[in-house]
PDB file of C-alpha atoms in Angstrom:
ATOM      1  CA  HIS A   1      23.080  59.065 -37.585  1.00 42.00           C
ATOM      2  CA  ALA A   2      25.366  61.839 -36.368  1.00 47.00           C
ATOM      3  CA  LYS A   3      22.381  64.102 -35.698  1.00 48.00           C
ATOM      4  CA  ILE A   4      20.659  61.451 -33.585  1.00 43.00           C
ATOM      5  CA  SER A   5      23.874  60.653 -31.697  1.00 44.00           C
ATOM      6  CA  ARG A   6      24.351  64.340 -30.866  1.00 48.00           C
ATOM      7  CA  SER A   7      20.751  64.542 -29.672  1.00 46.00           C
ATOM      8  CA  ILE A   8      21.208  61.538 -27.420  1.00 43.00           C
ATOM      9  CA  ARG A   9      24.490  62.873 -26.019  1.00 46.00           C
ATOM     10  CA  SER A  10      23.046  66.337 -25.401  1.00 48.00           C
ATOM     11  CA  SER A  11      22.707  67.465 -21.806  1.00 44.00           C
ATOM     12  CA  GLU A  12      18.997  68.158 -22.251  1.00 44.00           C
ATOM     13  CA  PHE A  13      18.355  64.596 -23.433  1.00 40.00           C
ATOM     14  CA  GLN A  14      20.518  63.067 -20.704  1.00 44.00           C
ATOM     15  CA  LYS A  15      18.619  65.016 -18.056  1.00 45.00           C
ATOM     16  CA  SER A  16      15.285  63.778 -19.346  1.00 42.00           C
ATOM     17  CA  ALA A  17      16.461  60.217 -19.924  1.00 41.00           C
ATOM     18  CA  PRO A  18      16.299  59.085 -16.260  1.00 44.00           C
ATOM     19  CA  THR A  19      12.565  59.781 -16.182  1.00 44.00           C
ATOM     20  CA  ALA A  20      12.090  57.349 -19.054  1.00 40.00           C
ATOM     21  CA  GLY A  21      15.176  55.286 -18.523  1.00 43.00           C
ATOM     22  CA  THR A  22      14.025  52.460 -16.301  1.00 49.00           C
ATOM     23  CA  GLY A  23      13.380  48.969 -17.578  1.00 48.00           C
ATOM     24  CA  TYR A  24      12.518  48.891 -21.235  1.00 50.00           C
ATOM     25  CA  SER A  25      13.340  52.516 -21.885  1.00 53.00           C
ATOM     26  CA  ILE A  26      17.035  51.992 -21.179  1.00 48.00           C
ATOM     27  CA  LEU A  27      17.220  49.004 -23.502  1.00 52.00           C
ATOM     28  CA  LEU A  28      15.258  50.584 -26.343  1.00 55.00           C
ATOM     29  CA  LEU A  29      16.772  54.052 -26.125  1.00 51.00           C
ATOM     30  CA  LEU A  30      20.351  52.792 -26.042  1.00 48.00           C
ATOM     31  CA  SER A  31      19.630  50.368 -28.852  1.00 49.00           C
ATOM     32  CA  CYS A  32      18.389  53.248 -30.992  1.00 49.00           C
ATOM     33  CA  ARG A  33      21.967  54.497 -31.119  1.00 43.00           C
ATOM     34  CA  GLU A  34      23.055  51.387 -32.980  1.00 41.00           C
ATOM     35  CA  LYS A  35      23.257  51.346 -36.730  1.00 37.00           C
ATOM     36  CA  ILE A  36      20.773  48.514 -37.031  1.00 35.00           C
ATOM     37  CA  TYR A  37      18.090  50.814 -35.596  1.00 39.00           C
ATOM     38  CA  ILE A  38      19.100  54.170 -37.025  1.00 37.00           C
ATOM     39  CA  ASN A  39      19.472  53.018 -40.625  1.00 40.00           C
ATOM     40  CA  MET A  40      16.299  50.953 -40.829  1.00 38.00           C
ATOM     41  CA  VAL A  41      14.332  51.753 -43.954  1.00 39.00           C
ATOM     42  CA  ASP A  42      10.860  50.967 -45.177  1.00 41.00           C
ATOM     43  CA  ARG A  43      11.017  47.664 -47.039  1.00 39.00           C
ATOM     44  CA  GLN A  44       8.402  48.794 -49.502  1.00 40.00           C
ATOM     45  CA  GLU A  45      10.610  51.655 -50.644  1.00 41.00           C
ATOM     46  CA  ALA A  46      14.071  50.106 -50.414  1.00 41.00           C
ATOM     47  CA  PRO A  47      15.575  47.545 -52.793  1.00 42.00           C
ATOM     48  CA  ASP A  48      16.650  44.198 -51.363  1.00 44.00           C
ATOM     49  CA  ASP A  49      20.381  44.939 -51.507  1.00 44.00           C
ATOM     50  CA  ASP A  50      19.862  48.226 -49.631  1.00 51.00           C
ATOM     51  CA  PHE A  51      17.748  46.451 -47.034  1.00 51.00           C
ATOM     52  CA  GLU A  52      20.452  43.820 -46.489  1.00 51.00           C
ATOM     53  CA  LYS A  53      23.080  46.500 -45.916  1.00 54.00           C
ATOM     54  CA  LYS A  54      21.023  48.568 -43.509  1.00 54.00           C
ATOM     55  CA  VAL A  55      19.198  45.834 -41.591  1.00 65.00           C
ATOM     56  CA  PRO A  56      21.670  42.932 -41.622  1.00 73.00           C
ATOM     57  CA  LEU A  57      20.107  40.767 -38.888  1.00 77.00           C
ATOM     58  CA  ALA A  58      16.565  41.064 -40.204  1.00 82.00           C
ATOM     59  CA  ALA A  59      17.841  40.524 -43.754  1.00 80.00           C
ATOM     60  CA  THR A  60      19.596  37.346 -42.646  1.00 81.00           C
ATOM     61  CA  PHE A  61      16.364  35.961 -41.211  1.00 82.00           C
ATOM     62  CA  ARG A  62      14.533  36.887 -44.389  1.00 83.00           C
ATOM     63  CA  ASN A  63      17.153  35.258 -46.627  1.00 81.00           C
ATOM     64  CA  LEU A  64      16.832  32.084 -44.584  1.00 82.00           C
ATOM     65  CA  GLY A  65      13.091  32.073 -45.223  1.00 82.00           C
ATOM     66  CA  LEU A  66      12.258  32.944 -41.626  1.00 84.00           C
ATOM     67  CA  THR A  67       9.739  35.597 -42.552  1.00 88.00           C
ATOM     68  CA  LEU A  68       6.137  36.084 -43.587  1.00 88.00           C
ATOM     69  CA  HIS A  69       7.013  39.199 -45.557  1.00 86.00           C
ATOM     70  CA  GLY A  70       6.710  38.975 -49.325  1.00 84.00           C
ATOM     71  CA  THR A  71       6.007  35.243 -49.433  1.00 86.00           C
ATOM     72  CA  SER A  72       3.641  33.464 -51.749  1.00 90.00           C
ATOM     73  CA  PHE A  73       0.222  32.513 -50.441  1.00 92.00           C
ATOM     74  CA  ALA A  74       1.140  28.838 -50.072  1.00 93.00           C
ATOM     75  CA  ALA A  75       4.454  29.556 -48.338  1.00 91.00           C
ATOM     76  CA  GLY A  76       2.841  32.148 -46.085  1.00 91.00           C
ATOM     77  CA  VAL A  77       0.077  29.789 -44.990  1.00 94.00           C
ATOM     78  CA  ALA A  78       2.549  26.960 -44.354  1.00 94.00           C
ATOM     79  CA  ARG A  79       4.898  29.138 -42.302  1.00 93.00           C
ATOM     80  CA  PHE A  80       2.023  30.691 -40.389  1.00 95.00           C
ATOM     81  CA  HIS A  81       0.765  27.249 -39.353  1.00 96.00           C
ATOM     82  CA  ILE A  82       4.265  26.296 -38.247  1.00 96.00           C
ATOM     83  CA  VAL A  83       4.453  29.467 -36.151  1.00 96.00           C
ATOM     84  CA  VAL A  84       1.044  28.793 -34.584  1.00 97.00           C
ATOM     85  CA  ALA A  85       1.990  25.189 -33.839  1.00 97.00           C
ATOM     86  CA  THR A  86       5.255  26.295 -32.229  1.00 97.00           C
ATOM     87  CA  SER A  87       3.411  28.805 -30.052  1.00 97.00           C
ATOM     88  CA  LEU A  88       0.907  26.159 -28.958  1.00 97.00           C
ATOM     89  CA  VAL A  89       3.673  23.704 -28.112  1.00 97.00           C
ATOM     90  CA  ILE A  90       5.411  26.288 -25.926  1.00 97.00           C
ATOM     91  CA  VAL A  91       2.182  27.157 -24.116  1.00 97.00           C
ATOM     92  CA  ALA A  92       1.297  23.472 -23.681  1.00 96.00           C
ATOM     93  CA  SER A  93       4.745  22.744 -22.259  1.00 96.00           C
ATOM     94  CA  PHE A  94       4.138  25.296 -19.496  1.00 96.00           C
ATOM     95  CA  ALA A  95       0.969  23.430 -18.529  1.00 93.00           C
ATOM     96  CA  ARG A  96       3.005  20.413 -17.464  1.00 93.00           C
ATOM     97  CA  PRO A  97       3.766  20.254 -13.734  1.00 91.00           C
ATOM     98  CA  THR A  98       7.002  18.458 -14.588  1.00 91.00           C
ATOM     99  CA  ASN A  99       8.343  21.448 -16.523  1.00 93.00           C
ATOM    100  CA  ALA A 100      11.292  22.358 -14.311  1.00 94.00           C
ATOM    101  CA  VAL A 101      12.082  25.547 -16.225  1.00 95.00           C
ATOM    102  CA  ALA A 102       8.551  26.896 -15.828  1.00 95.00           C
ATOM    103  CA  ALA A 103       8.431  25.947 -12.152  1.00 94.00           C
ATOM    104  CA  GLY A 104      11.799  27.580 -11.584  1.00 95.00           C
ATOM    105  CA  LEU A 105      10.647  30.787 -13.238  1.00 96.00           C
ATOM    106  CA  VAL A 106       7.538  30.906 -11.066  1.00 96.00           C
ATOM    107  CA  SER A 107       9.620  30.375  -7.931  1.00 95.00           C
ATOM    108  CA  PHE A 108      12.023  33.103  -9.015  1.00 96.00           C
ATOM    109  CA  VAL A 109       9.181  35.589  -9.580  1.00 96.00           C
ATOM    110  CA  GLU A 110       7.502  34.782  -6.285  1.00 95.00           C
ATOM    111  CA  ASP A 111      10.717  34.847  -4.262  1.00 95.00           C
ATOM    112  CA  SER A 112      12.115  38.013  -5.845  1.00 94.00           C
ATOM    113  CA  THR A 113       8.901  40.052  -5.726  1.00 94.00           C
ATOM    114  CA  GLY A 114       7.023  38.586  -2.760  1.00 93.00           C
ATOM    115  CA  CYS A 115       3.798  39.029  -4.721  1.00 92.00           C
ATOM    116  CA  ARG A 116       0.566  37.452  -3.505  1.00 89.00           C
ATOM    117  CA  SER A 117      -0.680  36.773  -7.052  1.00 93.00           C
ATOM    118  CA  VAL A 118       1.584  36.039 -10.008  1.00 95.00           C
ATOM    119  CA  VAL A 119      -1.298  36.652 -12.407  1.00 95.00           C
ATOM    120  CA  HIS A 120      -2.005  40.145 -11.086  1.00 95.00           C
ATOM    121  CA  LEU A 121       1.716  40.866 -11.041  1.00 96.00           C
ATOM    122  CA  ALA A 122       1.835  39.911 -14.713  1.00 97.00           C
ATOM    123  CA  LEU A 123      -1.032  42.298 -15.418  1.00 96.00           C
ATOM    124  CA  ALA A 124       0.800  45.141 -13.692  1.00 96.00           C
ATOM    125  CA  TYR A 125       3.982  44.144 -15.524  1.00 97.00           C
ATOM    126  CA  LEU A 126       2.268  44.410 -18.910  1.00 97.00           C
ATOM    127  CA  LEU A 127       1.094  47.887 -17.969  1.00 96.00           C
ATOM    128  CA  ALA A 128       4.683  48.812 -17.090  1.00 97.00           C
ATOM    129  CA  VAL A 129       5.956  47.388 -20.385  1.00 97.00           C
ATOM    130  CA  TRP A 130       3.416  49.413 -22.345  1.00 97.00           C
ATOM    131  CA  PHE A 131       4.336  52.563 -20.417  1.00 97.00           C
ATOM    132  CA  HIS A 132       8.062  52.215 -21.064  1.00 96.00           C
ATOM    133  CA  VAL A 133       7.734  51.262 -24.724  1.00 96.00           C
ATOM    134  CA  ASN A 134       5.328  54.121 -25.390  1.00 95.00           C
ATOM    135  CA  LEU A 135       7.464  56.602 -23.464  1.00 95.00           C
ATOM    136  CA  SER A 136      10.564  55.414 -25.326  1.00 95.00           C
ATOM    137  CA  TYR A 137       8.762  56.148 -28.585  1.00 95.00           C
ATOM    138  CA  ILE A 138       7.800  59.648 -27.444  1.00 94.00           C
ATOM    139  CA  VAL A 139      11.317  60.480 -26.242  1.00 94.00           C
ATOM    140  CA  MET A 140      12.943  59.185 -29.426  1.00 93.00           C
ATOM    141  CA  VAL A 141      10.530  61.140 -31.613  1.00 93.00           C
ATOM    142  CA  MET A 142      11.260  64.290 -29.615  1.00 92.00           C
ATOM    143  CA  ALA A 143      15.004  63.693 -30.004  1.00 91.00           C
ATOM    144  CA  THR A 144      15.116  62.740 -33.689  1.00 89.00           C
ATOM    145  CA  ARG A 145      12.062  63.936 -35.613  1.00 87.00           C
ATOM    146  CA  GLU A 146      12.197  67.245 -37.420  1.00 86.00           C
ATOM    147  CA  GLY A 147       9.648  69.431 -35.712  1.00 86.00           C
ATOM    148  CA  GLY A 148       9.694  67.302 -32.569  1.00 89.00           C
ATOM    149  CA  TYR A 149       6.694  65.482 -31.149  1.00 91.00           C
ATOM    150  CA  ASP A 150       3.336  66.535 -32.562  1.00 91.00           C
ATOM    151  CA  ASN A 151       1.237  66.488 -29.414  1.00 91.00           C
ATOM    152  CA  SER A 152      -1.668  68.241 -31.120  1.00 91.00           C
ATOM    153  CA  ALA A 153      -2.302  65.180 -33.311  1.00 90.00           C
ATOM    154  CA  PRO A 154      -0.076  62.370 -32.014  1.00 88.00           C
ATOM    155  CA  ARG A 155      -2.134  59.522 -33.491  1.00 86.00           C
ATOM    156  CA  THR A 156      -1.787  60.835 -37.043  1.00 87.00           C
ATOM    157  CA  MET A 157       1.836  61.935 -36.709  1.00 90.00           C
ATOM    158  CA  VAL A 158       4.366  60.376 -39.078  1.00 87.00           C
ATOM    159  CA  PRO A 159       7.203  59.134 -36.820  1.00 86.00           C
ATOM    160  CA  GLY A 160       9.984  59.986 -39.260  1.00 81.00           C
ATOM    161  CA  SER A 161      11.585  56.546 -39.619  1.00 85.00           C
ATOM    162  CA  ALA A 162      10.529  52.948 -40.127  1.00 86.00           C
ATOM    163  CA  ALA A 163      12.181  51.906 -36.860  1.00 86.00           C
ATOM    164  CA  LEU A 164      10.179  54.433 -34.849  1.00 90.00           C
ATOM    165  CA  GLY A 165       7.057  53.368 -36.691  1.00 91.00           C
ATOM    166  CA  ARG A 166       7.644  49.807 -35.556  1.00 92.00           C
ATOM    167  CA  LEU A 167       8.302  50.995 -32.009  1.00 94.00           C
ATOM    168  CA  LYS A 168       4.956  52.792 -32.031  1.00 94.00           C
ATOM    169  CA  ALA A 169       3.259  49.693 -33.440  1.00 95.00           C
ATOM    170  CA  ALA A 170       4.843  47.615 -30.675  1.00 96.00           C
ATOM    171  CA  ALA A 171       3.438  50.004 -28.067  1.00 95.00           C
ATOM    172  CA  ASP A 172      -0.024  49.834 -29.654  1.00 95.00           C
ATOM    173  CA  ASN A 173       0.074  46.046 -29.770  1.00 96.00           C
ATOM    174  CA  THR A 174       1.183  45.910 -26.144  1.00 96.00           C
ATOM    175  CA  GLN A 175      -1.813  48.039 -25.226  1.00 95.00           C
ATOM    176  CA  ASP A 176      -4.116  45.675 -27.117  1.00 96.00           C
ATOM    177  CA  SER A 177      -2.506  42.702 -25.408  1.00 96.00           C
ATOM    178  CA  LEU A 178      -2.987  44.336 -22.035  1.00 96.00           C
ATOM    179  CA  VAL A 179      -6.735  44.492 -22.656  1.00 95.00           C
ATOM    180  CA  GLN A 180      -6.808  40.855 -23.760  1.00 96.00           C
ATOM    181  CA  PHE A 181      -4.955  39.747 -20.658  1.00 97.00           C
ATOM    182  CA  LEU A 182      -7.246  41.877 -18.501  1.00 95.00           C
ATOM    183  CA  VAL A 183     -10.198  39.891 -19.861  1.00 95.00           C
ATOM    184  CA  ALA A 184      -8.444  36.637 -18.957  1.00 95.00           C
ATOM    185  CA  VAL A 185      -7.712  37.907 -15.438  1.00 94.00           C
ATOM    186  CA  ALA A 186     -11.343  39.014 -15.031  1.00 93.00           C
ATOM    187  CA  VAL A 187     -12.603  35.568 -16.045  1.00 92.00           C
ATOM    188  CA  LEU A 188     -10.115  33.942 -13.681  1.00 91.00           C
ATOM    189  CA  SER A 189     -11.124  36.215 -10.801  1.00 88.00           C
ATOM    190  CA  GLY A 190     -14.775  35.373 -11.386  1.00 84.00           C
ATOM    191  CA  ALA A 191     -14.005  31.676 -11.313  1.00 81.00           C
ATOM    192  CA  ARG A 192     -12.072  32.061  -8.073  1.00 78.00           C
ATOM    193  CA  ALA A 193     -14.939  34.008  -6.506  1.00 76.00           C
ATOM    194  CA  GLY A 194     -17.476  31.355  -7.433  1.00 69.00           C
ATOM    195  CA  ASP A 195     -15.405  28.330  -6.581  1.00 73.00           C
ATOM    196  CA  SER A 196     -11.735  27.898  -5.804  1.00 73.00           C
ATOM    197  CA  LEU A 197      -9.607  26.294  -8.499  1.00 79.00           C
ATOM    198  CA  GLU A 198      -7.743  23.092  -7.862  1.00 86.00           C
ATOM    199  CA  GLU A 199      -4.132  23.474  -6.811  1.00 87.00           C
ATOM    200  CA  GLU A 200      -2.888  21.973 -10.050  1.00 90.00           C
ATOM    201  CA  ALA A 201      -4.909  24.496 -12.065  1.00 90.00           C
ATOM    202  CA  GLU A 202      -3.651  27.392  -9.949  1.00 91.00           C
ATOM    203  CA  ASP A 203      -0.061  26.308 -10.521  1.00 93.00           C
ATOM    204  CA  ALA A 204      -0.648  26.086 -14.270  1.00 94.00           C
ATOM    205  CA  VAL A 205      -2.111  29.592 -14.309  1.00 95.00           C
ATOM    206  CA  LYS A 206       0.995  30.899 -12.530  1.00 95.00           C
ATOM    207  CA  ARG A 207       3.243  29.304 -15.135  1.00 96.00           C
ATOM    208  CA  TRP A 208       1.250  30.815 -17.984  1.00 97.00           C
ATOM    209  CA  ALA A 209       1.321  34.221 -16.315  1.00 97.00           C
ATOM    210  CA  VAL A 210       5.119  34.070 -16.178  1.00 97.00           C
ATOM    211  CA  LEU A 211       5.156  32.987 -19.823  1.00 97.00           C
ATOM    212  CA  VAL A 212       3.056  36.038 -20.662  1.00 97.00           C
ATOM    213  CA  MET A 213       5.623  38.286 -18.997  1.00 97.00           C
ATOM    214  CA  LEU A 214       8.442  36.676 -20.952  1.00 97.00           C
ATOM    215  CA  ALA A 215       6.581  36.913 -24.252  1.00 97.00           C
ATOM    216  CA  ARG A 216       5.538  40.515 -23.836  1.00 97.00           C
ATOM    217  CA  THR A 217       9.077  41.452 -22.798  1.00 97.00           C
ATOM    218  CA  ALA A 218      10.527  40.040 -26.007  1.00 97.00           C
ATOM    219  CA  TYR A 219       7.762  41.243 -28.324  1.00 97.00           C
ATOM    220  CA  PRO A 220       8.700  44.952 -28.673  1.00 96.00           C
ATOM    221  CA  ILE A 221      12.366  44.055 -29.191  1.00 94.00           C
ATOM    222  CA  ALA A 222      11.521  41.614 -31.979  1.00 94.00           C
ATOM    223  CA  TYR A 223       9.169  44.189 -33.495  1.00 94.00           C
ATOM    224  CA  VAL A 224      11.716  47.009 -33.624  1.00 91.00           C
ATOM    225  CA  LEU A 225      14.422  44.674 -34.926  1.00 90.00           C
ATOM    226  CA  ASP A 226      11.960  43.593 -37.645  1.00 90.00           C
ATOM    227  CA  PHE A 227      12.146  39.868 -36.855  1.00 92.00           C
ATOM    228  CA  ASP A 228       8.606  39.465 -38.146  1.00 93.00           C
ATOM    229  CA  LEU A 229       8.298  35.673 -37.981  1.00 94.00           C
ATOM    230  CA  LEU A 230       9.710  35.546 -34.445  1.00 94.00           C
ATOM    231  CA  ARG A 231       7.446  38.427 -33.467  1.00 95.00           C
ATOM    232  CA  THR A 232       4.391  36.559 -34.708  1.00 96.00           C
ATOM    233  CA  MET A 233       5.387  33.475 -32.736  1.00 97.00           C
ATOM    234  CA  ILE A 234       5.913  35.550 -29.588  1.00 97.00           C
ATOM    235  CA  PHE A 235       2.509  37.141 -30.048  1.00 97.00           C
ATOM    236  CA  GLY A 236       0.984  33.679 -30.376  1.00 97.00           C
ATOM    237  CA  VAL A 237       2.645  32.531 -27.153  1.00 98.00           C
ATOM    238  CA  GLY A 238       1.081  35.407 -25.257  1.00 97.00           C
ATOM    239  CA  PHE A 239      -2.319  35.116 -26.916  1.00 97.00           C
ATOM    240  CA  PHE A 240      -2.637  31.367 -26.406  1.00 97.00           C
ATOM    241  CA  SER A 241      -1.519  31.789 -22.797  1.00 97.00           C
ATOM    242  CA  TYR A 242      -4.494  34.091 -22.269  1.00 97.00           C
ATOM    243  CA  GLY A 243      -6.711  31.481 -23.826  1.00 96.00           C
ATOM    244  CA  ALA A 244      -5.254  28.742 -21.624  1.00 96.00           C
ATOM    245  CA  ILE A 245      -5.955  30.804 -18.490  1.00 95.00           C
ATOM    246  CA  VAL A 246      -9.550  31.418 -19.580  1.00 94.00           C
ATOM    247  CA  TRP A 247     -10.065  27.741 -20.451  1.00 94.00           C
ATOM    248  CA  THR A 248      -8.743  26.694 -17.044  1.00 92.00           C
ATOM    249  CA  ALA A 249     -11.043  29.158 -15.285  1.00 89.00           C
ATOM    250  CA  LEU A 250     -14.191  28.029 -17.099  1.00 87.00           C
TER     251      LEU A 250
END
């Protein structure tokens, strides 16, 4: 912990931080100084009592049964269906024109950015999220891993800690999600080119696009904090939002 703190406080790190320090990078890099991040261990190698001491928030969720990790088949299937149902309910609620929260979020995005298309803004936003999460991973590996960042074979490099491994996995998943959303946007653009969507459908697409931005903002945080059940639900919210956009466009 002391070694990582010294690395983060070093002048060299502080000079490089502004280049990676916007948006997500600030949140993730500063959070990596906290004990909950630094002392994360691999569950498969650590006993339960050690895990509870070093990852208290994640351990609390697990003790409450809010996890898919280490459950029996029956419990895992039941919890997974509950997570899927919750994700679908959230996505369906954003389809309702009477959803004041969703409408307010859309208005906020449009007014604060002046964008011409909320959907294309969401696509650009996902790209920005992936960039900052991935860059945060690279900077943290350079600052904490013995031997620094292995740029000769980065895809096979062992990050050096479970927390950084989850950060890398979050970046990879964000990249996958970006491709999935790109497919949804392509289908939507094709539908608009062939025939304009009804106003009600366009408004619903905007609400789902904002929901995608919210979900993909929270996803890397939940991943690094090891809130696995919440992370799965967040992933479902984003994935089903893509599906809703495609369904509306068809």
